[in-house]
């Protein structure tokens, strides 16, 4: 019957015939999301219609048509062959001012090399390049320096951390930072670290530093719930993820598992089982998802760094909304072993950090292949940026697609444009105008891909556990399950097409620059706390600039650049060539240096290194 209503699809021109220059005639199509915002009882009613044998299939068909999936993907004609995994052959881009790491080094050795790339004043000096700082966050180096001096110990920090978590978890705050944390376990690790410092034998600069882990990543002794109440019963956590093992080898204190949007299927971070992860800048606003708790704990000062997983902006988006740094490395740069297989070809472990320097240290700690998992011909070189030499980097070209860059709220557009102008003026780097075609088609193709992969993973649990899934996640899985094999293949053809476009842009530019999100953090509605919410319009605005990083496996970083009229953070994003994380970190560091003096303290903030 659906064939009677078949809509005509777009006929895409061959890649070689598409002009990517500023004079391109390519039409910029804004996100055409047609779905009302729903919370509470409306979400339940909508779920009932979706799951109805009579109305469900028709409703899903109409939703896909109204949101242009049929036109731009299902019935589209394109000549490119599909690419199913965005893995990139290693290419040495001859990045400027970097130090290359030997792939055989231990995490501790890699961290030490990262430290040698930093010769920067400490946050405790409260000034930077002669500018007085109204607010700055304690860094990894600050923790290490305080521990080595003996003025504070990891055990004292752990005790303050536990007190802060207790305060933030209970009324009136109810910040929803953590799904699981164990005070005795935190104290045990802290005591061991304290003894190492007393012996003068810290393992690395990360020894004793509190680090939080998204509850999508295995970290003993905690269960991995994925934001559910049941997954750990079906899939027990029996080992640490590779990234967690590497942090433990460096002596970090793993303080617990952070809250997340249930099974990563949303952008708000509102979890009906564990509460909403709230934004430290305004507790009535979302933290963003799905790595919501990880962004919020870093923003609130509980940890200088945290790990998240980025499948559709899920690290960069909450980082931007919470005013911290978010780094998503190249697909395959960080081993995915021990991470929930919610999506195989778009998800990547990412880093949330209070500063670019701390993101670099953490990146050094967790990066690198598992040698036994890779043939020697596939091993890649890791470059670390020499941050004190950022000023000497010349001839950087930043690609900007103006229509896309400006497709955001006025506050975001003005703030990001101003930040980019200051970056150009200060460093003499150039912006080149480009066109990135079919961005909305790429968003829909990514949505089909991540949805199909997540639905496929969930199928083995569906019959037994579907009733235990939150209402908003149930809606997501009903939609994900409606994608056909034909749609998945067409989405992968669009992936190949976009890889061609982006590769061509990277022959002219070093990075692509954009806002990180199209809107700032929005309000949490009370009735969303029990059901979650459906807000696909804001969701599309939040992921607008994130998709290529995931769909095409590209590295990307977000750095805070300002605030809207309500004092909510805004981030600027740099998207780079595969394996060129060092250049991205250089640019993020340059941007941070310009904005640092204007950073503001969140309303909810805990100073764990204070001198009592």
XYZ file of C-alpha atoms in Angstrom:
612
model
C 0.000 0.000 0.000
C 2.855 2.362 0.818
C 3.959 2.124 -2.806
C 0.873 4.129 -3.796
C 2.258 7.096 -1.877
C 5.833 6.833 -3.133
C 7.380 10.271 -3.271
C 9.943 11.307 -5.812
C 13.520 11.272 -4.614
C 16.368 13.681 -5.230
C 18.709 12.904 -8.102
C 22.166 13.794 -6.834
C 24.706 15.094 -9.309
C 27.972 13.157 -9.569
C 30.552 14.318 -7.049
C 32.937 15.496 -9.779
C 30.302 17.919 -11.078
C 29.603 19.608 -7.724
C 31.177 23.010 -7.074
C 32.424 23.334 -3.465
C 33.575 26.929 -3.853
C 32.018 30.078 -2.401
C 30.333 30.722 -5.770
C 28.558 27.353 -5.749
C 24.915 27.239 -6.772
C 24.240 24.392 -4.306
C 21.111 25.103 -2.248
C 21.482 25.083 1.551
C 18.525 23.163 2.983
C 17.757 23.866 6.621
C 16.654 21.008 8.865
C 13.025 20.302 8.076
C 11.995 18.703 11.369
C 8.259 18.179 11.716
C 7.525 16.746 15.135
C 5.978 18.468 18.149
C 7.814 18.725 21.467
C 6.230 16.233 23.856
C 6.678 15.304 27.488
C 4.653 13.448 30.115
C 1.383 11.861 29.074
C 1.771 13.009 25.450
C 4.906 10.893 25.075
C 2.987 7.853 26.339
C 0.101 8.472 23.940
C 2.474 8.932 21.022
C 4.267 5.698 21.967
C 0.939 3.858 22.029
C 0.144 5.070 18.481
C 3.615 4.101 17.229
C 3.297 0.595 18.670
C -0.236 0.089 17.438
C -0.516 -2.579 14.712
C -3.103 -0.430 12.939
C -1.590 3.046 13.158
C 2.115 2.397 13.767
C 3.346 1.619 10.244
C 1.328 4.426 8.685
C 2.468 6.947 11.293
C 6.122 5.977 10.800
C 5.746 6.262 7.018
C 4.219 9.730 7.384
C 6.935 10.834 9.819
C 9.686 9.718 7.458
C 8.007 11.496 4.559
C 7.359 14.733 6.437
C 10.967 14.860 7.595
C 12.281 14.369 4.029
C 13.815 10.940 4.603
C 11.962 9.548 1.579
C 12.987 12.445 -0.645
C 16.627 12.818 0.413
C 17.511 9.200 1.178
C 15.007 6.388 0.552
C 14.058 7.245 -3.021
C 17.146 9.260 -3.885
C 19.289 8.410 -6.882
C 23.073 8.617 -6.505
C 25.879 6.897 -8.305
C 28.382 6.552 -5.451
C 28.963 3.087 -4.023
C 28.371 2.584 -0.288
C 31.099 2.903 2.340
C 30.137 1.098 5.532
C 32.971 2.004 7.921
C 34.685 5.422 7.982
C 38.169 4.019 8.560
C 40.982 6.087 7.095
C 44.358 4.932 5.854
C 47.015 6.652 7.899
C 48.487 9.724 6.258
C 51.164 11.919 7.813
C 49.895 15.457 7.241
C 53.217 17.059 8.243
C 51.554 18.970 11.052
C 53.390 21.990 12.405
C 55.065 22.151 15.837
C 54.429 18.597 16.981
C 56.243 15.812 18.779
C 55.764 12.310 17.388
C 55.077 9.402 19.748
C 56.477 5.924 19.308
C 53.521 3.522 19.089
C 55.238 1.084 21.473
C 55.223 3.455 24.466
C 53.233 2.817 27.663
C 50.389 5.153 28.671
C 52.629 6.582 31.428
C 55.358 7.355 28.897
C 52.869 8.936 26.504
C 51.513 11.123 29.313
C 55.039 12.244 30.214
C 55.658 13.271 26.616
C 52.381 15.229 26.664
C 53.539 17.039 29.821
C 56.736 17.983 28.025
C 54.552 19.656 25.392
C 53.241 22.048 28.081
C 55.227 24.836 29.677
C 52.376 26.948 30.850
C 51.491 28.979 33.947
C 49.295 27.209 36.460
C 45.666 28.083 36.983
C 46.502 28.942 40.578
C 48.408 32.013 39.383
C 45.063 33.384 38.196
C 46.635 35.173 35.231
C 47.471 34.255 31.676
C 49.608 36.240 29.238
C 49.339 39.212 31.556
C 45.544 39.040 31.729
C 43.879 38.609 35.094
C 41.539 35.626 35.146
C 38.205 36.042 36.867
C 37.745 32.269 36.865
C 39.904 29.289 36.006
C 39.660 25.581 36.590
C 42.154 23.425 38.432
C 44.150 21.383 35.936
C 45.814 17.976 36.067
C 49.140 19.732 36.616
C 47.619 21.698 39.508
C 46.554 18.460 41.200
C 49.968 16.892 40.663
C 51.804 19.967 41.932
C 49.631 20.172 45.055
C 50.170 16.475 45.803
C 53.937 16.668 45.292
C 54.197 19.692 47.577
C 52.322 17.855 50.317
C 49.914 20.739 50.879
C 47.057 18.393 49.983
C 46.752 14.649 49.397
C 44.670 12.508 47.061
C 42.860 11.239 50.167
C 41.836 14.782 51.145
C 40.616 15.435 47.600
C 38.652 12.166 47.655
C 36.946 13.146 50.912
C 35.988 16.530 49.459
C 34.774 14.840 46.284
C 32.520 12.466 48.263
C 31.060 15.359 50.253
C 30.413 17.296 47.039
C 28.710 14.335 45.343
C 26.483 13.810 48.387
C 25.514 17.477 48.404
C 24.910 17.685 44.658
C 22.921 14.422 44.519
C 20.358 15.347 47.152
C 17.688 18.063 47.384
C 17.669 20.904 46.649
C 20.279 20.445 43.887
C 19.657 16.908 42.574
C 22.215 17.469 39.804
C 22.066 13.872 38.533
C 25.811 13.658 37.901
C 26.314 9.949 38.605
C 24.551 6.649 38.048
C 27.039 4.713 40.182
C 29.795 5.711 42.532
C 31.171 4.029 45.642
C 32.725 6.131 48.388
C 34.752 3.228 49.791
C 36.190 2.441 46.356
C 37.135 6.093 45.783
C 38.823 6.241 49.210
C 40.687 2.983 48.533
C 42.194 4.324 45.296
C 42.951 7.676 46.908
C 44.708 6.047 49.846
C 46.930 4.017 47.505
C 47.777 7.168 45.545
C 48.546 9.083 48.753
C 50.991 6.369 49.823
C 52.737 6.564 46.445
C 53.225 10.318 46.838
C 54.477 9.842 50.388
C 57.104 7.429 49.051
C 57.971 9.908 46.300
C 56.841 7.406 43.668
C 53.773 8.751 41.828
C 53.082 6.789 38.664
C 52.448 9.821 36.437
C 51.040 13.332 36.525
C 47.582 11.676 36.510
C 48.261 9.867 39.791
C 45.526 10.789 42.275
C 43.544 12.852 39.753
C 39.765 12.178 39.904
C 38.371 10.973 36.562
C 34.737 10.115 35.801
C 33.605 7.541 33.212
C 30.407 7.567 31.155
C 28.209 4.572 31.996
C 28.633 3.287 28.448
C 32.252 2.306 29.146
C 33.295 -0.719 31.239
C 35.012 0.278 34.476
C 35.324 -2.207 37.332
C 33.995 -2.563 39.974
C 30.928 -0.806 38.587
C 28.213 -2.329 36.391
C 27.746 -0.840 32.930
C 24.086 0.161 32.652
C 24.037 2.336 29.542
C 21.584 4.515 31.451
C 19.108 1.627 31.894
C 17.939 -0.329 34.927
C 18.509 -3.726 33.280
C 21.450 -3.918 30.864
C 24.015 -4.932 33.500
C 21.898 -8.020 34.209
C 22.148 -9.110 30.579
C 25.728 -7.994 29.987
C 27.829 -8.124 33.157
C 30.955 -5.987 33.277
C 33.880 -8.405 33.621
C 36.822 -6.221 32.634
C 37.905 -2.624 32.161
C 37.611 -0.955 28.779
C 40.987 -0.372 27.142
C 40.787 3.400 27.734
C 39.997 2.808 31.423
C 42.900 0.354 31.800
C 45.238 2.992 30.434
C 44.015 5.635 32.887
C 44.363 3.194 35.790
C 47.922 2.412 34.686
C 48.609 6.147 35.042
C 47.304 6.154 38.634
C 44.087 8.101 38.021
C 41.289 7.719 40.583
C 38.230 6.392 38.746
C 35.458 8.012 40.768
C 32.335 6.456 39.245
C 29.985 6.116 36.294
C 28.306 9.262 35.027
C 24.688 9.714 34.049
C 23.763 9.575 30.377
C 20.778 9.707 28.090
C 19.329 6.206 28.149
C 21.244 4.003 25.677
C 22.567 7.170 24.055
C 19.384 7.720 22.030
C 18.785 11.385 22.877
C 20.387 14.798 23.117
C 18.987 16.229 26.365
C 20.561 14.049 29.056
C 17.175 13.675 30.771
C 17.099 10.106 32.079
C 13.767 8.895 33.533
C 15.556 6.227 35.636
C 18.389 8.262 37.151
C 17.144 11.836 36.830
C 18.203 14.638 34.557
C 21.871 15.565 34.451
C 21.612 19.281 35.151
C 23.722 22.099 33.767
C 26.046 23.640 36.397
C 25.575 27.077 34.799
C 21.806 26.880 35.338
C 20.323 23.869 37.116
C 16.995 24.317 35.296
C 18.706 23.715 31.937
C 19.831 20.514 30.234
C 23.457 19.410 30.258
C 23.080 17.910 26.767
C 23.465 14.301 25.757
C 24.274 11.684 25.652
C 27.490 12.150 27.704
C 25.590 14.522 29.967
C 26.968 13.544 33.361
C 30.570 13.548 32.128
C 30.273 17.130 30.851
C 28.472 18.293 33.989
C 30.987 16.861 36.491
C 33.874 18.544 34.681
C 31.969 21.817 34.470
C 31.160 21.662 38.195
C 34.811 21.093 39.170
C 34.345 17.554 40.515
C 36.869 16.191 37.999
C 39.288 17.963 35.670
C 38.569 15.304 33.027
C 35.970 12.665 32.180
C 35.426 10.154 29.394
C 32.360 10.066 27.184
C 31.323 8.379 23.952
C 30.500 10.457 20.865
C 28.144 8.819 18.364
C 26.338 11.930 17.120
C 27.998 14.810 18.921
C 27.488 13.133 22.279
C 30.782 14.460 23.705
C 31.065 17.801 21.924
C 27.441 18.814 22.366
C 27.273 18.546 26.196
C 30.806 19.960 26.424
C 29.642 23.072 24.576
C 26.444 23.437 26.617
C 28.366 23.049 29.896
C 31.272 25.328 29.005
C 34.101 22.775 28.804
C 36.395 21.317 26.143
C 35.259 18.248 24.173
C 37.590 16.221 21.940
C 36.460 13.430 19.597
C 39.473 11.723 18.006
C 39.646 10.106 14.567
C 37.665 6.875 14.156
C 39.940 4.099 15.443
C 42.408 6.342 17.264
C 41.229 5.148 20.701
C 40.480 1.412 21.001
C 36.754 0.748 21.357
C 37.263 -2.451 23.342
C 35.027 -2.469 26.443
C 32.557 0.135 25.176
C 28.897 -0.819 24.703
C 28.413 -1.713 21.023
C 25.466 0.660 20.577
C 26.758 1.794 17.190
C 29.707 0.275 15.397
C 30.643 2.787 12.737
C 29.895 6.205 14.240
C 30.734 5.955 17.966
C 34.093 6.974 19.445
C 35.442 7.383 22.972
C 35.936 11.090 23.579
C 37.340 13.391 26.228
C 35.671 16.100 28.287
C 38.097 18.429 30.030
C 38.217 21.760 31.800
C 41.110 22.928 29.617
C 42.669 22.107 26.265
C 45.885 21.124 28.069
C 44.053 18.503 30.118
C 42.334 17.179 26.988
C 45.805 16.742 25.464
C 47.174 14.839 28.470
C 44.157 12.516 28.485
C 44.341 12.056 24.720
C 47.969 10.964 25.111
C 47.017 8.530 27.888
C 44.254 6.666 26.015
C 45.345 6.845 22.354
C 47.013 4.178 20.289
C 46.005 0.847 18.836
C 46.085 -2.410 20.729
C 49.085 -3.986 18.927
C 47.603 -7.496 19.052
C 44.451 -6.172 17.336
C 46.200 -4.480 14.402
C 48.617 -5.675 11.711
C 51.864 -3.741 11.904
C 51.134 -2.101 8.550
C 48.047 -0.436 10.077
C 49.723 1.156 13.095
C 49.418 4.929 13.025
C 51.698 7.644 14.295
C 50.473 9.938 17.062
C 51.559 13.567 17.007
C 51.334 15.701 20.147
C 51.133 19.484 19.727
C 53.909 21.621 21.239
C 51.474 24.121 22.719
C 54.002 26.831 23.681
C 54.812 27.060 19.952
C 51.209 27.524 18.811
C 51.913 31.206 18.051
C 54.577 30.251 15.551
C 52.189 28.132 13.461
C 51.663 29.848 10.136
C 49.420 29.676 7.128
C 46.472 27.915 8.769
C 43.377 27.948 6.575
C 39.950 27.551 8.178
C 37.122 26.495 5.869
C 33.799 28.168 6.629
C 30.462 27.464 4.973
C 28.659 30.713 5.746
C 25.041 29.574 5.289
C 25.639 26.576 7.551
C 27.725 28.520 10.086
C 24.923 31.087 10.457
C 22.101 28.522 10.762
C 21.864 28.894 14.548
C 20.417 31.187 17.190
C 21.506 34.840 17.075
C 23.444 34.502 20.322
C 25.426 31.533 19.004
C 26.056 33.122 15.592
C 27.254 36.457 16.979
C 29.449 34.865 19.648
C 31.090 32.332 17.307
C 31.622 34.883 14.525
C 33.253 37.259 16.997
C 35.507 34.507 18.353
C 36.571 33.460 14.856
C 37.379 37.084 13.939
C 39.554 37.438 17.028
C 41.356 34.190 16.187
C 42.108 35.393 12.665
C 43.260 38.817 13.839
C 45.477 37.452 16.608
C 47.229 34.719 14.626
C 46.958 35.959 11.061
C 45.216 32.766 9.955
C 42.869 32.895 6.993
C 39.268 31.829 6.554
C 38.290 30.508 3.147
C 34.671 30.343 2.087
C 33.478 26.946 0.927
C 30.241 25.103 0.226
C 29.439 21.756 1.858
C 26.534 20.293 -0.135
C 23.691 18.120 1.157
C 24.263 18.721 4.878
C 20.663 17.921 5.779
C 20.838 14.720 3.731
C 23.995 13.810 5.665
C 22.189 14.397 8.971
C 19.367 12.084 7.925
C 21.800 9.466 6.583
C 23.670 9.531 9.890
C 20.367 9.221 11.774
C 19.452 6.157 9.705
C 22.910 4.684 10.318
C 23.139 5.222 14.062
C 19.481 4.228 14.480
C 19.828 1.025 12.459
C 22.987 -0.001 14.285
C 21.521 0.754 17.705
C 18.293 -1.086 16.854
C 20.235 -4.110 15.601
C 22.220 -4.265 18.839
C 19.009 -3.897 20.892
C 17.166 -6.667 19.025
C 18.625 -9.418 21.210
C 17.078 -7.756 24.289
C 13.884 -6.382 22.753
C 11.461 -9.187 23.602
C 12.601 -9.502 27.213
C 13.396 -5.896 28.157
C 11.411 -3.528 25.940
C 8.853 -2.748 28.644
C 11.676 -1.563 30.936
C 12.932 1.029 28.454
C 11.988 4.667 29.144
C 9.189 6.175 27.108
C 11.313 8.511 24.998
C 13.778 5.695 24.250
C 10.886 3.435 23.239
C 9.854 6.026 20.659
C 13.435 6.156 19.377
C 13.652 2.369 19.016
C 10.296 2.208 17.235
C 11.581 4.735 14.696
C 14.988 3.057 14.397
C 13.343 -0.291 13.700
C 11.412 1.196 10.802
C 14.508 1.828 8.671
C 14.899 -0.622 5.806
C 17.970 -2.253 4.336
C 17.495 -0.069 1.270
C 17.597 3.062 3.424
C 20.731 1.868 5.223
C 22.496 1.247 1.889
C 21.449 4.645 0.532
C 22.748 6.242 3.733
C 26.145 4.599 3.171
C 26.202 5.894 -0.401
C 25.688 9.373 1.035
C 28.553 8.661 3.446
C 30.877 7.991 0.512
C 29.645 11.127 -1.246
C 30.305 13.288 1.813
C 33.765 11.775 2.274
C 34.622 12.935 -1.235
C 33.359 16.440 -0.490
C 35.215 16.745 2.810
C 38.439 15.291 1.421
C 38.335 17.854 -1.371
C 37.817 20.687 1.126
C 40.789 19.420 3.136
C 43.015 19.817 0.076
C 42.359 23.561 0.406
C 41.974 24.008 4.178
C 43.429 22.593 7.393
C 40.138 22.507 9.318
C 36.449 23.264 8.981
C 35.141 25.738 11.564
C 31.567 26.023 12.860
C 29.569 26.608 16.021
C 29.353 23.425 18.089
C 25.581 23.567 18.593
C 22.816 25.560 16.960
C 21.234 26.524 20.280
C 22.316 26.862 23.899
C 21.002 24.711 26.753
C 17.206 24.795 27.004
C 14.902 24.324 29.994
C 14.037 21.017 31.639
C 10.279 20.546 31.865
C 9.071 18.952 35.077
C 6.911 16.342 33.377
C 9.905 15.218 31.283
C 11.603 13.852 34.392
C 9.424 10.720 34.453
C 8.990 10.063 30.734
C 11.893 11.815 29.088
C 10.992 14.181 26.269
C 10.605 14.201 22.523
C 12.145 17.373 21.105
C 13.420 16.624 17.633
C 13.523 20.302 16.611
C 15.957 21.255 19.374
C 17.677 17.903 18.892
C 18.367 18.679 15.235
C 19.694 22.113 16.216
C 21.977 20.568 18.828
C 23.516 18.021 16.417
C 23.591 20.322 13.350
C 27.360 20.757 13.370
C 28.402 17.404 14.847
C 27.469 14.889 12.186
C 30.528 14.798 9.920
C 32.783 13.974 12.866
C 30.825 10.768 13.476
C 29.517 9.810 10.056
C 32.870 10.399 8.336
C 35.137 9.396 11.239
C 36.816 12.817 11.433
C 38.458 14.278 14.543
C 36.767 17.336 16.056
C 37.133 19.557 19.103
C 34.931 22.140 20.794
C 36.248 24.957 22.974
C 34.224 27.497 25.026
C 34.151 30.955 23.420
C 31.459 32.884 25.287
C 27.942 33.018 26.688
C 24.443 33.995 25.657
C 22.373 36.709 27.325
C 21.374 34.289 30.093
C 24.995 33.386 30.835
C 24.795 29.945 29.190
C 27.979 28.698 27.493
C 28.628 28.654 23.734
C 31.279 26.544 21.990
C 33.195 26.854 18.712
C 34.133 23.666 16.837
C 37.079 22.711 14.635
C 36.753 19.606 12.416
C 40.019 18.192 11.088
C 41.610 15.788 8.667
C 41.875 12.156 9.801
C 44.751 11.635 12.264
C 45.407 15.403 12.556
C 44.312 15.794 16.186
C 47.472 17.783 16.981
C 46.447 20.614 14.653
C 42.948 20.671 16.177
C 44.407 20.868 19.691
C 46.731 23.696 18.601
C 43.739 25.650 17.252
C 41.609 24.943 20.314
C 44.479 26.092 22.531
C 44.849 29.280 20.505
C 41.120 29.956 20.838
C 41.168 29.210 24.561
C 44.046 31.640 25.104
C 41.972 34.437 23.570
C 38.794 33.660 25.556
C 40.317 32.561 28.880
C 40.101 35.942 30.596
C 36.340 36.050 30.014
C 35.477 32.579 31.323
C 32.807 32.550 34.038
C 32.362 30.356 37.063
C 29.321 28.033 36.987
C 26.650 28.537 39.638
C 27.373 25.004 40.893
C 31.111 24.623 41.356
C 33.265 22.655 43.795
C 36.840 23.697 44.558
C 38.573 20.432 45.487
C 42.051 21.978 45.833
C 41.038 24.882 48.049
C 43.255 25.714 51.000
C 41.056 25.426 54.081
